């Protein structure tokens, strides 16, 4: 099961990707998470990526492609995966298609978690982040038992720099300019599906499960 998640930042595609990974037993591969851990550990990749990420810009394709190629080559990704946050540009999607075609593979499902811009800004302001385990609870839609404390690992919750309102607007513009064209790209491959991301988390997941199990 090879799946690509599309959708604006804050649409909930990360949450859905984690649920897909748990239910169908495929790894959840988030380029955002991999980049953030590189930033935290101050690796050469992290040092190059940080300024783009903090400014709400995309990290250059050349940096992201290498990390995805390495990750997809690991054993656990042999039979499938759910890609979250990749591809984000047409050149990335083309590189992925080309890389997969070498082994006769292709993406089987592209799922757009669709949420209008006006809802996104409101949602992002309530999103929290656990730097220890990567959990992303929400003060209104997915509250933790104790405010400010991660339910998963007990870590302290913060607001990601790129979830701040001015950066969110920038990220939305970047999404419309560079990532939304992928919907057309995957339509043409006959694998595009859209779900209504304004529904609650379990309803969205049930819609996605129906698509994957058809
Ligand atoms: P995310 O957690 O997916 O929202 O990603 C956070 C940030 O990481 C983005 O705003 C980009 O700066 C960077 N990033 C993540 N995935 C990619 C990608 N596929 N291409 C370029 N930049 C990316």
Tab-separated table of C-alpha atoms and ligand atoms in Angstrom:
chain	number	residue	atom	x	y	z
A	1	UNK	CA	0.000	0.000	0.000
A	2	UNK	CA	1.842	3.101	-1.252
A	3	UNK	CA	0.089	6.273	-0.224
A	4	UNK	CA	0.771	9.994	-0.599
A	5	UNK	CA	-1.035	12.476	1.654
A	6	UNK	CA	-1.793	15.900	0.210
A	7	UNK	CA	-3.436	18.872	1.873
A	8	UNK	CA	-2.614	22.311	3.221
A	9	UNK	CA	-0.484	22.685	6.347
A	10	UNK	CA	-2.813	22.147	9.287
A	11	UNK	CA	-5.407	20.184	7.291
A	12	UNK	CA	-4.796	17.176	9.521
A	13	UNK	CA	-2.909	15.027	7.043
A	14	UNK	CA	-0.237	14.144	9.616
A	15	UNK	CA	-2.867	12.941	12.089
A	16	UNK	CA	-4.549	10.844	9.395
A	17	UNK	CA	-1.203	9.513	8.144
A	18	UNK	CA	-0.384	8.236	11.651
A	19	UNK	CA	-3.760	6.506	11.874
A	20	UNK	CA	-3.301	4.895	8.440
A	21	UNK	CA	0.160	3.670	9.471
A	22	UNK	CA	-1.216	2.111	12.668
A	23	UNK	CA	-4.220	0.425	11.015
A	24	UNK	CA	-2.530	-0.888	7.872
A	25	UNK	CA	0.928	-1.612	9.294
A	26	UNK	CA	2.925	0.620	6.955
A	27	UNK	CA	5.568	3.140	8.066
A	28	UNK	CA	4.558	6.788	8.386
A	29	UNK	CA	7.214	8.826	6.610
A	30	UNK	CA	7.007	12.549	7.330
A	31	UNK	CA	9.651	14.703	5.671
A	32	UNK	CA	8.747	17.494	8.116
A	33	UNK	CA	9.521	15.202	11.093
A	34	UNK	CA	12.780	13.992	9.531
A	35	UNK	CA	13.832	17.582	8.792
A	36	UNK	CA	12.900	18.761	12.302
A	37	UNK	CA	14.954	16.006	13.898
A	38	UNK	CA	17.909	17.029	11.706
A	39	UNK	CA	17.455	20.637	12.815
A	40	UNK	CA	17.346	19.558	16.461
A	41	UNK	CA	20.507	17.477	16.112
A	42	UNK	CA	22.206	20.239	14.099
A	43	UNK	CA	23.231	17.866	11.298
A	44	UNK	CA	24.614	19.416	8.071
A	45	UNK	CA	21.160	18.890	6.483
A	46	UNK	CA	19.423	20.448	9.508
A	47	UNK	CA	21.674	23.499	9.452
A	48	UNK	CA	20.861	24.063	5.774
A	49	UNK	CA	17.111	23.437	6.182
A	50	UNK	CA	16.410	25.531	9.306
A	51	UNK	CA	16.158	29.009	7.755
A	52	UNK	CA	13.745	27.826	5.051
A	53	UNK	CA	11.554	26.044	7.585
A	54	UNK	CA	11.430	28.926	10.061
A	55	UNK	CA	10.435	31.269	7.243
A	56	UNK	CA	7.606	29.016	6.020
A	57	UNK	CA	9.454	28.296	2.751
A	58	UNK	CA	10.050	24.893	1.240
A	59	UNK	CA	13.469	23.320	1.694
A	60	UNK	CA	15.137	22.970	-1.753
A	61	UNK	CA	14.173	19.814	-3.674
A	62	UNK	CA	17.796	18.637	-3.872
A	63	UNK	CA	18.040	18.377	-0.055
A	64	UNK	CA	14.686	16.661	0.414
A	65	UNK	CA	15.031	14.150	-2.417
A	66	UNK	CA	18.161	12.554	-0.981
A	67	UNK	CA	16.584	12.038	2.411
A	68	UNK	CA	13.449	10.479	0.926
A	69	UNK	CA	15.445	8.162	-1.337
A	70	UNK	CA	17.441	6.961	1.704
A	71	UNK	CA	14.296	6.441	3.762
A	72	UNK	CA	12.389	4.553	1.053
A	73	UNK	CA	15.350	2.200	0.616
A	74	UNK	CA	14.939	0.868	4.180
A	75	UNK	CA	13.501	-2.619	4.658
A	76	UNK	CA	10.295	-1.531	6.382
A	77	UNK	CA	9.284	0.514	3.313
A	78	UNK	CA	9.486	-2.444	0.899
A	79	UNK	CA	5.796	-3.276	0.889
A	80	UNK	CA	4.366	0.173	1.416
A	81	UNK	CA	4.301	3.477	3.280
A	82	UNK	CA	2.291	6.572	3.868
A	83	UNK	CA	4.171	9.657	2.758
A	84	UNK	CA	3.232	12.792	4.688
A	85	UNK	CA	4.549	16.125	3.421
A	86	UNK	CA	6.234	14.634	0.364
A	87	UNK	CA	6.009	15.276	-2.532
A	88	UNK	CA	5.433	19.008	-2.123
A	89	UNK	CA	6.418	20.184	-5.629
A	90	UNK	CA	5.984	18.867	-9.174
A	91	UNK	CA	9.738	18.099	-9.521
A	92	UNK	CA	9.554	16.039	-6.294
A	93	UNK	CA	6.507	14.146	-7.594
A	94	UNK	CA	8.224	13.499	-10.916
A	95	UNK	CA	11.356	12.250	-9.158
A	96	UNK	CA	9.241	9.935	-6.993
A	97	UNK	CA	7.325	8.558	-9.994
A	98	UNK	CA	10.577	8.001	-11.849
A	99	UNK	CA	12.318	6.380	-8.875
A	100	UNK	CA	9.403	3.992	-8.296
A	101	UNK	CA	9.057	3.096	-11.978
A	102	UNK	CA	12.562	1.608	-11.924
A	103	UNK	CA	11.176	-1.284	-9.893
A	104	UNK	CA	7.807	-1.308	-11.666
A	105	UNK	CA	6.177	0.452	-8.717
A	106	UNK	CA	3.806	3.393	-8.457
A	107	UNK	CA	1.839	5.394	-5.913
A	108	UNK	CA	-1.513	3.653	-5.469
A	109	UNK	CA	-3.429	6.330	-3.557
A	110	UNK	CA	-3.021	10.108	-3.333
A	111	UNK	CA	-5.354	11.488	-0.670
A	112	UNK	CA	-6.133	15.179	-0.366
A	113	UNK	CA	-7.402	16.170	3.075
A	114	UNK	CA	-9.350	19.223	1.953
A	115	UNK	CA	-9.866	22.151	4.353
A	116	UNK	CA	-10.642	25.767	3.295
A	117	UNK	CA	-8.005	28.413	4.094
A	118	UNK	CA	-10.201	30.234	6.603
A	119	UNK	CA	-10.431	27.098	8.795
A	120	UNK	CA	-6.684	26.482	8.532
A	121	UNK	CA	-5.608	29.705	10.213
A	122	UNK	CA	-7.947	29.079	13.149
A	123	UNK	CA	-6.761	25.483	13.485
A	124	UNK	CA	-3.073	26.274	13.365
A	125	UNK	CA	-3.337	28.758	16.199
A	126	UNK	CA	-4.418	25.914	18.509
A	127	UNK	CA	-1.874	23.366	17.369
A	128	UNK	CA	0.829	22.301	19.822
A	129	UNK	CA	3.981	20.301	19.296
A	130	UNK	CA	5.967	17.881	21.432
A	131	UNK	CA	9.643	18.188	20.489
A	132	UNK	CA	10.375	14.927	22.336
A	133	UNK	CA	8.070	12.522	20.419
A	134	UNK	CA	6.625	14.600	17.555
A	135	UNK	CA	2.988	14.449	18.750
A	136	UNK	CA	0.779	17.317	17.517
A	137	UNK	CA	-2.239	17.676	19.825
A	138	UNK	CA	-4.673	20.585	19.472
A	139	UNK	CA	-6.093	22.683	22.301
A	140	UNK	CA	-9.635	22.419	20.861
A	141	UNK	CA	-9.805	19.417	18.509
A	142	UNK	CA	-7.434	16.963	20.224
A	143	UNK	CA	-6.769	18.290	23.742
A	144	UNK	CA	-4.273	16.608	26.050
A	145	UNK	CA	-5.326	15.433	29.510
A	146	UNK	CA	-3.095	18.028	31.172
A	147	UNK	CA	-2.653	21.356	29.399
A	148	UNK	CA	0.868	21.835	28.048
A	149	UNK	CA	1.924	18.223	28.677
A	150	UNK	CA	2.171	15.542	25.974
A	151	UNK	CA	-0.195	12.563	26.531
A	152	UNK	CA	2.126	10.236	24.625
A	153	UNK	CA	5.454	10.815	26.372
A	154	UNK	CA	4.940	13.444	29.090
A	155	UNK	CA	7.094	15.967	27.214
A	156	UNK	CA	6.484	19.713	27.315
A	157	UNK	CA	4.266	21.078	24.530
A	158	UNK	CA	5.301	24.150	22.546
A	159	UNK	CA	4.129	26.039	19.450
A	160	UNK	CA	6.252	25.251	16.403
A	161	UNK	CA	7.931	28.385	14.999
A	162	UNK	CA	6.318	27.711	11.645
A	163	UNK	CA	2.823	27.476	13.205
A	164	UNK	CA	2.944	31.179	14.195
A	165	UNK	CA	0.202	33.183	12.377
A	166	UNK	CA	2.437	35.180	10.003
A	167	UNK	CA	4.290	32.032	8.962
A	168	UNK	CA	1.028	30.112	8.511
A	169	UNK	CA	-0.138	32.646	5.882
A	170	UNK	CA	3.178	32.274	4.092
A	171	UNK	CA	2.944	28.450	4.210
A	172	UNK	CA	-0.590	28.578	2.801
A	173	UNK	CA	0.602	30.677	-0.129
A	174	UNK	CA	3.480	28.264	-0.726
A	175	UNK	CA	0.972	25.384	-0.598
A	176	UNK	CA	-1.326	26.938	-3.218
A	177	UNK	CA	1.557	27.903	-5.513
A	178	UNK	CA	3.691	24.777	-5.308
A	179	UNK	CA	1.815	21.824	-3.801
A	180	UNK	CA	-1.786	22.148	-4.995
A	181	UNK	CA	-0.729	21.451	-8.626
A	182	UNK	CA	0.006	17.899	-7.434
A	183	UNK	CA	-3.742	17.254	-7.287
A	184	UNK	CA	-3.821	17.549	-11.068
A	185	UNK	CA	-0.642	15.473	-11.346
A	186	UNK	CA	-2.158	12.543	-9.433
A	187	UNK	CA	-5.584	12.975	-11.138
A	188	UNK	CA	-3.786	12.236	-14.386
A	189	UNK	CA	-2.299	9.096	-12.835
A	190	UNK	CA	-5.835	8.018	-11.867
A	191	UNK	CA	-5.055	7.694	-8.145
A	192	UNK	CA	-6.400	10.977	-6.715
A	193	UNK	CA	-9.012	10.958	-3.919
A	194	UNK	CA	-10.327	13.868	-1.868
A	195	UNK	CA	-11.812	13.717	1.627
A	196	UNK	CA	-13.555	16.505	3.532
A	197	UNK	CA	-11.027	17.450	6.236
A	198	UNK	CA	-13.482	19.692	8.095
A	199	UNK	CA	-15.219	16.623	9.570
A	200	UNK	CA	-14.012	15.261	12.884
A	201	UNK	CA	-10.867	13.128	13.017
A	202	UNK	CA	-12.636	9.739	13.199
A	203	UNK	CA	-15.067	10.584	10.374
A	204	UNK	CA	-12.224	11.694	8.108
A	205	UNK	CA	-10.379	8.477	8.937
A	206	UNK	CA	-13.426	6.365	8.155
A	207	UNK	CA	-13.739	8.092	4.741
A	208	UNK	CA	-10.059	7.370	4.079
A	209	UNK	CA	-10.399	3.722	5.156
A	210	UNK	CA	-13.305	3.317	2.706
A	211	UNK	CA	-11.109	4.598	-0.111
A	212	UNK	CA	-8.196	2.308	0.813
A	213	UNK	CA	-10.382	-0.782	1.200
A	214	UNK	CA	-12.481	-0.404	-1.969
B	1	LIG	P1	5.470	19.799	7.665
B	1	LIG	O1	5.717	19.256	9.026
B	1	LIG	O2	5.192	18.719	6.639
B	1	LIG	O3	4.431	20.878	7.626
B	1	LIG	O4	6.856	20.461	7.185
B	1	LIG	C1	7.441	21.545	7.880
B	1	LIG	C2	8.421	22.279	6.973
B	1	LIG	O5	9.448	21.378	6.538
B	1	LIG	C3	7.822	22.836	5.679
B	1	LIG	O6	7.214	24.089	5.855
B	1	LIG	C4	9.063	22.910	4.802
B	1	LIG	O7	9.894	24.000	5.146
B	1	LIG	C5	9.815	21.653	5.197
B	1	LIG	N1	9.421	20.497	4.351
B	1	LIG	C6	8.777	19.364	4.749
B	1	LIG	N2	8.590	18.522	3.722
B	1	LIG	C7	9.119	19.140	2.630
B	1	LIG	C8	9.225	18.801	1.259
B	1	LIG	N3	8.729	17.640	0.769
B	1	LIG	N4	9.833	19.684	0.419
B	1	LIG	C9	10.331	20.844	0.884
B	1	LIG	N5	10.256	21.242	2.160
B	1	LIG	C10	9.657	20.406	3.039
